[in-house]
Coordinates of C-alpha atoms in Angstrom, one line a residue:
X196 CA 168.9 -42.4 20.9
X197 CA 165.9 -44.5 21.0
X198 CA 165.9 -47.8 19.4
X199 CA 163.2 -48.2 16.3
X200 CA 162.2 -51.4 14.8
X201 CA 164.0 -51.4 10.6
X202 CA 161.3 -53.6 9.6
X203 CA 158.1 -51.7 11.4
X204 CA 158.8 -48.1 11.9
X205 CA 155.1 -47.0 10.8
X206 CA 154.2 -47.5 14.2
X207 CA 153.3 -44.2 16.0
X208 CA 155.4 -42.3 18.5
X209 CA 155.7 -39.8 20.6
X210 CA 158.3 -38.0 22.5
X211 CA 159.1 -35.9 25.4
X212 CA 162.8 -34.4 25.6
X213 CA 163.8 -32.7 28.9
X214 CA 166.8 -31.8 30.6
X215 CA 168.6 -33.9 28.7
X216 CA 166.2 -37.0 28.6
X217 CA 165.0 -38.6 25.7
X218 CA 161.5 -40.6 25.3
X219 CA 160.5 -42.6 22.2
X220 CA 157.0 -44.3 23.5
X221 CA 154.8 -46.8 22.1
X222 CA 152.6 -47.2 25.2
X223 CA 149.3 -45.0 24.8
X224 CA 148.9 -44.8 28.5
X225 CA 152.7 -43.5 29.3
X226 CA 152.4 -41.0 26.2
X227 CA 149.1 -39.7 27.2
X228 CA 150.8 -38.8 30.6
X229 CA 154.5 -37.8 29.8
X230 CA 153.1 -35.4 27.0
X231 CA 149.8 -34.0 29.0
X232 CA 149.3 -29.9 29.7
X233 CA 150.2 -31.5 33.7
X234 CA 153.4 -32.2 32.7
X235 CA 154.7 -29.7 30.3
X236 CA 152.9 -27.1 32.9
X237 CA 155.3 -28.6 35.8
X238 CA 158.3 -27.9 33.5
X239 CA 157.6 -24.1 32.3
X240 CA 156.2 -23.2 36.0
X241 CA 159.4 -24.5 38.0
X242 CA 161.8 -23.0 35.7
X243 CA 159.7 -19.6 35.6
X244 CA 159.8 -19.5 39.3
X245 CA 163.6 -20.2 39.5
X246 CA 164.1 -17.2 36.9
X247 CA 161.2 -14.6 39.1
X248 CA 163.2 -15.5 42.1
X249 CA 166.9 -14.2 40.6
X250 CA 165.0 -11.5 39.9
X251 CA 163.7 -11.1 43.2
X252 CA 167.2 -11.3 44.6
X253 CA 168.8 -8.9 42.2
X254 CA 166.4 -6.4 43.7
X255 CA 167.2 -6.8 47.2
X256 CA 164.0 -9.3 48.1
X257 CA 165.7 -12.1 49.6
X258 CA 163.3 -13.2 51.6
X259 CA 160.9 -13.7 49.0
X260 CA 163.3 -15.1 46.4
X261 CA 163.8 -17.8 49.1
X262 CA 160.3 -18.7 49.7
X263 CA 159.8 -18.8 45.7
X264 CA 162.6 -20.3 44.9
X265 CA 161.7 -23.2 47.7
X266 CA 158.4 -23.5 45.8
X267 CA 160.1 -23.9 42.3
X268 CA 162.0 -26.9 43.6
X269 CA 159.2 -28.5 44.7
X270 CA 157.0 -28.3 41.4
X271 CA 160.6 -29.0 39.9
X272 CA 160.9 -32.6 42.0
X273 CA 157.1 -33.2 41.0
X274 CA 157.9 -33.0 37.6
X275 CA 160.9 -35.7 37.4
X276 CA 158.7 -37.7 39.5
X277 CA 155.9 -38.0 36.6
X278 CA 159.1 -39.3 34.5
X279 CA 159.9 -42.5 37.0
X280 CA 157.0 -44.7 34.9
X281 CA 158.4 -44.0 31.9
X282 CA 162.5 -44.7 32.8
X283 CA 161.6 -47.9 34.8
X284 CA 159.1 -49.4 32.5
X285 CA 159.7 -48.5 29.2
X286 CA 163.2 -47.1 28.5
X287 CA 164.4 -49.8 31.4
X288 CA 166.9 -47.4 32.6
X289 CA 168.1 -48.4 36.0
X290 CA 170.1 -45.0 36.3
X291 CA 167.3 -42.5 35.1
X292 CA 165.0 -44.3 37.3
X293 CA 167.1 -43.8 40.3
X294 CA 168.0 -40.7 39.4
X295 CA 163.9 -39.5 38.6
X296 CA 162.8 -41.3 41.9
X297 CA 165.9 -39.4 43.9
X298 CA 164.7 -36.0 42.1
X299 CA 161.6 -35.3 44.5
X300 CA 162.9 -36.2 47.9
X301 CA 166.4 -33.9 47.1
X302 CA 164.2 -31.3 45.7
X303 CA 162.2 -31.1 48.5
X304 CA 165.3 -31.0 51.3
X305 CA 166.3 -28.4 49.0
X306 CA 163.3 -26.4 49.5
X307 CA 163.3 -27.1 53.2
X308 CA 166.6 -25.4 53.7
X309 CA 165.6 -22.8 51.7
X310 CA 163.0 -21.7 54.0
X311 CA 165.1 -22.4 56.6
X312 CA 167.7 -19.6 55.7
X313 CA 170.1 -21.1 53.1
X314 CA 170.4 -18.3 51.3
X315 CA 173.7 -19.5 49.3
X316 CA 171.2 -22.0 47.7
X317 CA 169.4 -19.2 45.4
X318 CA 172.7 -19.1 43.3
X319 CA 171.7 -23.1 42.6
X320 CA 168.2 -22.0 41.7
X321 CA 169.1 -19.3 39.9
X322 CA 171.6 -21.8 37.6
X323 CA 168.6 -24.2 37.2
X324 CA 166.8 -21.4 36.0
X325 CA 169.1 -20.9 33.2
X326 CA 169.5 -24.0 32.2
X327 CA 166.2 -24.5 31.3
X328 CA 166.2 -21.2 29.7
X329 CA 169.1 -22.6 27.4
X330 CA 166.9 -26.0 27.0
X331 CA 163.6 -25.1 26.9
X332 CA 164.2 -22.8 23.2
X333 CA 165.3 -26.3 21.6
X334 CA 162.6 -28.3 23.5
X335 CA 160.1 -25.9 22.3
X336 CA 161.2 -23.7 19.3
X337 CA 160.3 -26.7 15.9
X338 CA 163.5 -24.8 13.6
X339 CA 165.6 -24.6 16.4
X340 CA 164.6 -28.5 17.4
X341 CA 165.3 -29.8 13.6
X342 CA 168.5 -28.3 13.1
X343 CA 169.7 -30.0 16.1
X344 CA 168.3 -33.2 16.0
X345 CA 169.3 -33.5 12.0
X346 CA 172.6 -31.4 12.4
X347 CA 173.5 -34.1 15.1
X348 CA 172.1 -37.2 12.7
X349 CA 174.2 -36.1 9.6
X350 CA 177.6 -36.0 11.3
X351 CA 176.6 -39.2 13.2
X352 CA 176.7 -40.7 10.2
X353 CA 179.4 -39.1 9.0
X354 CA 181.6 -41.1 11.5
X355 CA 179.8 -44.0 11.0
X356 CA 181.2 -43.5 7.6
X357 CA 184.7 -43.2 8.7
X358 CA 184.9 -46.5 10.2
X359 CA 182.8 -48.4 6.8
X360 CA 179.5 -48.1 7.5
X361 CA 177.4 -46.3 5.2
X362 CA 173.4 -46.6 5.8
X363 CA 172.0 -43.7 5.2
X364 CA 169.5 -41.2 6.7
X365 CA 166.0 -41.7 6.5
X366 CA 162.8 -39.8 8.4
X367 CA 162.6 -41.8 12.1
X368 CA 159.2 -42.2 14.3
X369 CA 160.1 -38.5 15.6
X370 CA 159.1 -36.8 11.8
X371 CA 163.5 -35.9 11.0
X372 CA 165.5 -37.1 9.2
X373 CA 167.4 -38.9 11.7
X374 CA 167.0 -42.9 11.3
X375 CA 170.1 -44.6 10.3
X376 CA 168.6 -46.6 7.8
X377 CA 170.4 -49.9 7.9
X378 CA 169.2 -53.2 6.1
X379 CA 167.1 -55.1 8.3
X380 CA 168.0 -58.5 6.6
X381 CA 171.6 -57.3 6.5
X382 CA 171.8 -56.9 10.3
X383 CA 172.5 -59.3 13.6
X384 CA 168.8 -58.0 15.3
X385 CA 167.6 -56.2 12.3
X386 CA 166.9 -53.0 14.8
X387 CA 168.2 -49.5 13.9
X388 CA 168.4 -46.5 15.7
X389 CA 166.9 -42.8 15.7
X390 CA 168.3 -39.4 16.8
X391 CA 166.0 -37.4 19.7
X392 CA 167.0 -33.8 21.1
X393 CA 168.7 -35.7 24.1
X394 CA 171.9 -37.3 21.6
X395 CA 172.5 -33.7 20.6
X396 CA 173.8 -33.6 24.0
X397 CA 172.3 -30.2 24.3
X398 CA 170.8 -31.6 28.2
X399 CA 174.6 -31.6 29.0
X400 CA 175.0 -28.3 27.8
X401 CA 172.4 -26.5 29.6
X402 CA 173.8 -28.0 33.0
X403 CA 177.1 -26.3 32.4
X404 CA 175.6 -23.5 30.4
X405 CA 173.7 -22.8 33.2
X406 CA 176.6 -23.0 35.9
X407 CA 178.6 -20.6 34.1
X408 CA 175.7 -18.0 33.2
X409 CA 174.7 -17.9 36.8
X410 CA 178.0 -16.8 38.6
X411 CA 179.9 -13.2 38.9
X412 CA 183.4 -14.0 36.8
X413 CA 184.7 -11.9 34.0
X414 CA 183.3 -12.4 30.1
X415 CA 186.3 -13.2 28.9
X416 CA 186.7 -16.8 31.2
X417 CA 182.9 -17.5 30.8
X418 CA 183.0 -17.5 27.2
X419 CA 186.4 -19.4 27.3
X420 CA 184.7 -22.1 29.8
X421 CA 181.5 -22.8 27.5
X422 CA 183.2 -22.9 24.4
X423 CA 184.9 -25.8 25.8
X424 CA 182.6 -26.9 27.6
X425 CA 180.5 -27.0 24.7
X426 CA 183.0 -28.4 22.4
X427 CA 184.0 -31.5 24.4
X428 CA 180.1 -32.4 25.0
X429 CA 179.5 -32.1 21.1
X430 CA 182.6 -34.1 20.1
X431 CA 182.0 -37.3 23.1
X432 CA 178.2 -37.0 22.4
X433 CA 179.0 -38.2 18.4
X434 CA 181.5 -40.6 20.0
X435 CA 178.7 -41.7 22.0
X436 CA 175.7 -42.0 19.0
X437 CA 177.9 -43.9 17.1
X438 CA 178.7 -46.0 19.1
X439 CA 175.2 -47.1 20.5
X440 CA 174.5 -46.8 16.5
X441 CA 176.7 -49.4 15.3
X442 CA 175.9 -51.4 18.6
X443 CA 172.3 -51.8 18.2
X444 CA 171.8 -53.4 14.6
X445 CA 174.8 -55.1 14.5
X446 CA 174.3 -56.9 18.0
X447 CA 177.5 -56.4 19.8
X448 CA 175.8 -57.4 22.9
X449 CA 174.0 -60.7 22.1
X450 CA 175.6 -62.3 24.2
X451 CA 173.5 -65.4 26.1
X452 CA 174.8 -64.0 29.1
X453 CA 173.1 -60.5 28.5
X454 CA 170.4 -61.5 26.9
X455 CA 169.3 -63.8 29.5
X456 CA 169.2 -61.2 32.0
X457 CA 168.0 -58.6 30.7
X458 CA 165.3 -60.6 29.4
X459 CA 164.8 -62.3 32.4
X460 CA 165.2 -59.4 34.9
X461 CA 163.7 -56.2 32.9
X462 CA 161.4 -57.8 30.9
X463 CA 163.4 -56.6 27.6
X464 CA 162.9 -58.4 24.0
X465 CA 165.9 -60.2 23.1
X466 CA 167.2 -58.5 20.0
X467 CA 166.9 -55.3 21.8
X468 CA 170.1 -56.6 24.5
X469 CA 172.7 -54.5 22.4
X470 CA 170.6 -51.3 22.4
X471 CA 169.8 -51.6 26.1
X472 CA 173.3 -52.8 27.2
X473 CA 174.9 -49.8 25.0
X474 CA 172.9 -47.1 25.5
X475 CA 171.3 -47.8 29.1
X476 CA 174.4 -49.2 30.6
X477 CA 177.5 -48.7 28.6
X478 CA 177.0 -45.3 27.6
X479 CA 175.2 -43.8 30.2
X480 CA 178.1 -44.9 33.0
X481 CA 180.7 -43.1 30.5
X482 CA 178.6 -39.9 30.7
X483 CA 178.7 -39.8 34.0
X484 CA 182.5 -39.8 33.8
X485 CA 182.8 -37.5 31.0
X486 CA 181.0 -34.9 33.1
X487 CA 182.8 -35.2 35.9
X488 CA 186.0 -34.2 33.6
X489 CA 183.9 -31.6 31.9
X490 CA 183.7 -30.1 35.3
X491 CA 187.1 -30.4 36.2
X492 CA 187.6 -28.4 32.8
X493 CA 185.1 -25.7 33.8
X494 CA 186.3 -25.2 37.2
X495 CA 189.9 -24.4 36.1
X496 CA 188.8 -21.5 33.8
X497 CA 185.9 -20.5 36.0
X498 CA 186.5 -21.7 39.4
X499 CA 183.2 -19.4 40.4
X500 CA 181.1 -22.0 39.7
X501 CA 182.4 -24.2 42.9
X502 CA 179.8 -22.2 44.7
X503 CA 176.8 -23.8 43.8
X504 CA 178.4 -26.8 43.6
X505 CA 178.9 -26.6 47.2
X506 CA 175.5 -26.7 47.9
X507 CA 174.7 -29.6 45.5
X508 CA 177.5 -32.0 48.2
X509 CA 175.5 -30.3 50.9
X510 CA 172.0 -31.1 49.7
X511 CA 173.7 -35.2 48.5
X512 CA 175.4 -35.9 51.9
X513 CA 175.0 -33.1 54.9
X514 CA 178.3 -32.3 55.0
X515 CA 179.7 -28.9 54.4
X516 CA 182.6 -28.9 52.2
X517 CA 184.6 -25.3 51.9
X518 CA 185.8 -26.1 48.4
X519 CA 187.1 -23.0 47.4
X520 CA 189.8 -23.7 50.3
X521 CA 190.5 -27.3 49.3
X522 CA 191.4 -26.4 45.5
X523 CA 193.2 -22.9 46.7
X524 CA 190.9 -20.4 45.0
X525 CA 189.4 -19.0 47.9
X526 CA 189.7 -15.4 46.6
X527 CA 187.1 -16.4 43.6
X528 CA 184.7 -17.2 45.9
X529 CA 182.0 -15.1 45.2
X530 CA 180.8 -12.2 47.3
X531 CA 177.3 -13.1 47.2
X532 CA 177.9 -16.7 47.7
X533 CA 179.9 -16.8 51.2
X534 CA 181.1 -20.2 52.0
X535 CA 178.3 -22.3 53.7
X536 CA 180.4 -22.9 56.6
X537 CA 179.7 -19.1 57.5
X538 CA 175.8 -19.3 57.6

């Protein structure tokens, strides 16, 4: 949810949405790069090469799959490292900035023990590949992209309006109708907010999406494990927009405290402390948590899934970790996916 000026909105912007990242730029230099052919190329060519390499595998070409799917990671790890600029400079995101910078280095380990043999690590690729396949239709496709973004703004509101606030919905710097139109002269920092594809939460949903498309388990449990899955993202992601909503115009983080630091230490403008502090720190830090407990969920009704995530502790700390064992599911372990521990 980027944060938009309530007294200055005419200002251009543009924005990049991807895997669950939002951008609201006002920096000509950062636009020009986050939204250049490069870029979006670097996003529709990794997530192509995951998808071609499932394929190869489903036909028996392994070997192939392995040295395409090593390739894909590293165009992938490229990409989020073109997004480091924008998360440290202008969205002053400590997390996403960690996260972007880890991206490449990870992604090219990943690669490395691909070539080297990991074969368990094409079931990862192959659930990267469809989560971009869920993403990249509402990244892309305009109707698709409105409905969410406006869908999401409108029941923001709504439970803004539960709890006596009642500003309205105007057109934002992204073209929808997703500004929360609150009184500039009425407010603590006289700053409102905007929805973006990212606060539909739909980044959130392609992760798990994605885990659940890619593994062997029977319809009836996959559908049951994204429908809540699903479910639980939509309802804490309104829980989420209100809050950072509410937070942002009506200053609940003016503190002198906060305000001096993040002033003094990330170079923010002091009446945009509440926005940062919810949205950056606050908020962000609670996702975190809430997918951890999403996963929890998802690995109850579809305890298939554990196998990538296996490789995703191997790739983070170089430890093998049989979790299939550890929860007592071993016999859901998928056949193409033995444990890692056996390779």
């Amino acid at each position: 949810m980027p944060l938009a000026s309530a007294a200055a909105d005419a200002a251009p912007a543009a924005g990049l949405e991807f895997a669950g990242d939002a951008v609201a730029l006002t920096t000509p230099s950062l636009s020009a790069i986050l939204n250049s052919p490069l870029t979006d190329a670097l996003a529709w060519i990794a997530i192509g090469a995951f998808m071609f390499a499932a394929l190869l595998q489903w036909f028996g070409n392994v070997d192939s799959a392995r040295l395409l799917a090593g390739a894909a990671w590293l165009v992938f790890g490229v990409f989020w490292l073109t997004m480091v600029p924008y998360y440290f400079a202008d969205a002053q995101s400590p997390i996403k900035t960690l996260l972007a910078l880890a991206a490449l280095p990870l992604s090219a380990y990943t690669a490395y023990l691909l070539y080297g043999g990991r074969t368990s690590l094409l079931l990862l690729s192959k659930a990267v590949a469809f989560m971009g396949l869920i993403y990249l239709p509402a990244e892309t496709i305009p109707v698709v992209r409105t409905w969410l973004i406006e869908t999401t703004a409108a029941q923001t509101h709504y439970g803004m309006e539960l709890l006596g606030y009642s500003p309205g919905l105007i057109e934002g710097a992204n073209g929808y109708q997703s500004k929360f139109a609150f009184d500039p002269s009425e407010t603590v920092t006289g700053r409102t907010t905007y929805i973006v594809l990212s606060c539909t939460g739909i980044g959130s949903m392609a992760i798990f999406g994605g885990l659940i498309a890619s593994v062997t388990a029977p319809l009836k449990r996959k559908v049951s494990a994204f429908a809540v899955a699903i479910g639980v993202i939509w309802i804490l992601n309104l829980g989420r927009n209100i809050f950072i909503g509410l937070a942002s115009p009506w200053g609940w983080f003016q503190q002198d405290v906060l305000v001096s630091l993040l002033t003094t230490y990330m170079g923010a403008e002091p009446d945009r402390v509440s926005f940062l502090v919810s949205h950056n720190y606050i908020a962000q830090s609670l996702s975190i948590v809430a997918l951890l407990g999403i996963t929890y969920i998802v690995v109850k009704l579809v305890p298939e899934v554990l196998a990538p995530l296996e490789d995703v502790l191997y790739i983070l700390t170089g430890t093998e970790y049989d979790l299939f064992e550890a929860l007592d599911v071993e016999d859901r372990r998928p056949a193409y996916a033995p444990s890692a521990l056996e390779q």
